[in-house]
């Protein structure tokens, strides 16, 4: 997966609904979120974000991509997201 596709995929997780998450997030995925327990496995990550309102605008900054081995992509970034008046 090239870098542009990685970032497009990641942005879609911020803007897509719960069905989108269920379709795209693998059980082996690890996701860091800003609330305990902070690191979530695939099913936990889907559950943690599935009922939250989706963001309408997403800007990713300081994005980094590592590919430590075949089939493994690790990404890290800062994000500014908006929905209505909330940022």
mmCIF file of C-alpha atoms in Angstrom:
data_model
loop_
_atom_site.group_PDB
_atom_site.id
_atom_site.type_symbol
_atom_site.label_atom_id
_atom_site.label_comp_id
_atom_site.label_asym_id
_atom_site.label_seq_id
_atom_site.Cartn_x
_atom_site.Cartn_y
_atom_site.Cartn_z
ATOM 1 C CA UNK A 1 0.000 0.000 0.000
ATOM 2 C CA UNK A 2 1.554 3.325 -1.040
ATOM 3 C CA UNK A 3 1.705 6.298 1.344
ATOM 4 C CA UNK A 4 -1.187 8.203 -0.257
ATOM 5 C CA UNK A 5 -3.423 5.176 0.091
ATOM 6 C CA UNK A 6 -2.392 4.748 3.753
ATOM 7 C CA UNK A 7 -3.384 8.355 4.569
ATOM 8 C CA UNK A 8 -6.609 8.135 2.573
ATOM 9 C CA UNK A 9 -7.516 4.955 4.449
ATOM 10 C CA UNK A 10 -6.699 6.559 7.808
ATOM 11 C CA UNK A 11 -8.776 9.674 7.074
ATOM 12 C CA UNK A 12 -11.692 7.443 6.088
ATOM 13 C CA UNK A 13 -11.622 5.927 9.575
ATOM 14 C CA UNK A 14 -12.184 9.401 11.056
ATOM 15 C CA UNK A 15 -15.074 10.225 8.721
ATOM 16 C CA UNK A 16 -16.693 6.827 8.062
ATOM 17 C CA UNK A 17 -19.396 5.289 10.215
ATOM 18 C CA UNK A 18 -19.359 2.191 12.398
ATOM 19 C CA UNK A 19 -20.050 -0.134 9.449
ATOM 20 C CA UNK A 20 -16.992 1.326 7.731
ATOM 21 C CA UNK A 21 -14.898 0.497 10.824
ATOM 22 C CA UNK A 22 -16.241 -3.038 11.018
ATOM 23 C CA UNK A 23 -15.438 -3.574 7.355
ATOM 24 C CA UNK A 24 -11.902 -2.179 7.397
ATOM 25 C CA UNK A 25 -10.366 -2.638 10.866
ATOM 26 C CA UNK A 26 -8.650 -5.988 11.243
ATOM 27 C CA UNK A 27 -8.813 -7.980 14.492
ATOM 28 C CA UNK A 28 -5.009 -7.738 14.697
ATOM 29 C CA UNK A 29 -5.025 -3.931 14.501
ATOM 30 C CA UNK A 30 -3.731 -1.940 17.471
ATOM 31 C CA UNK A 31 -5.027 1.600 17.913
ATOM 32 C CA UNK A 32 -3.932 4.258 20.406
ATOM 33 C CA UNK A 33 -6.763 6.455 21.687
ATOM 34 C CA UNK A 34 -6.707 9.338 24.186
ATOM 35 C CA UNK A 35 -8.606 7.502 26.931
ATOM 36 C CA UNK A 36 -7.972 4.397 29.049
ATOM 37 C CA UNK A 37 -6.877 1.776 28.327
ATOM 38 C CA UNK A 38 -5.178 3.904 25.569
ATOM 39 C CA UNK A 39 -4.166 0.967 23.366
ATOM 40 C CA UNK A 40 -7.045 -1.026 21.893
ATOM 41 C CA UNK A 41 -7.114 -4.240 19.875
ATOM 42 C CA UNK A 42 -9.223 -4.497 16.702
ATOM 43 C CA UNK A 43 -12.594 -5.431 18.252
ATOM 44 C CA UNK A 44 -12.018 -3.054 21.181
ATOM 45 C CA UNK A 45 -11.109 -0.212 18.814
ATOM 46 C CA UNK A 46 -14.233 -0.753 16.740
ATOM 47 C CA UNK A 47 -16.380 -0.768 19.863
ATOM 48 C CA UNK A 48 -14.644 2.302 21.331
ATOM 49 C CA UNK A 49 -15.329 4.491 18.308
ATOM 50 C CA UNK A 50 -18.389 2.938 16.676
ATOM 51 C CA UNK A 51 -20.954 5.073 18.485
ATOM 52 C CA UNK A 52 -19.049 8.372 18.393
ATOM 53 C CA UNK A 53 -20.113 11.082 15.943
ATOM 54 C CA UNK A 54 -17.949 11.106 12.834
ATOM 55 C CA UNK A 55 -15.734 14.031 11.898
ATOM 56 C CA UNK A 56 -16.492 16.100 8.804
ATOM 57 C CA UNK A 57 -12.993 17.575 8.321
ATOM 58 C CA UNK A 58 -9.689 15.866 9.084
ATOM 59 C CA UNK A 59 -6.176 17.284 8.697
ATOM 60 C CA UNK A 60 -3.274 14.958 9.452
ATOM 61 C CA UNK A 61 0.047 16.571 10.433
ATOM 62 C CA UNK A 62 3.474 15.177 11.222
ATOM 63 C CA UNK A 63 2.521 11.862 9.624
ATOM 64 C CA UNK A 64 5.041 9.049 9.708
ATOM 65 C CA UNK A 65 4.854 5.639 8.141
ATOM 66 C CA UNK A 66 7.084 2.671 8.942
ATOM 67 C CA UNK A 67 7.089 -0.720 7.295
ATOM 68 C CA UNK A 68 9.166 -2.877 9.655
ATOM 69 C CA UNK A 69 8.329 -6.092 7.799
ATOM 70 C CA UNK A 70 6.281 -7.347 4.874
ATOM 71 C CA UNK A 71 2.555 -6.893 5.525
ATOM 72 C CA UNK A 72 3.008 -4.597 8.545
ATOM 73 C CA UNK A 73 2.412 -0.844 8.419
ATOM 74 C CA UNK A 74 2.834 1.386 11.463
ATOM 75 C CA UNK A 75 1.616 4.974 11.329
ATOM 76 C CA UNK A 76 1.808 7.875 13.751
ATOM 77 C CA UNK A 77 0.494 11.416 13.380
ATOM 78 C CA UNK A 78 -1.156 14.452 14.909
ATOM 79 C CA UNK A 79 -4.640 15.323 13.780
ATOM 80 C CA UNK A 80 -7.010 18.264 13.789
ATOM 81 C CA UNK A 81 -10.590 17.175 13.263
ATOM 82 C CA UNK A 82 -13.818 19.179 13.076
ATOM 83 C CA UNK A 83 -17.515 18.428 13.186
ATOM 84 C CA UNK A 84 -19.840 21.381 13.306
ATOM 85 C CA UNK A 85 -18.396 23.871 15.801
ATOM 86 C CA UNK A 86 -16.348 21.222 17.640
ATOM 87 C CA UNK A 87 -12.606 20.879 16.977
#
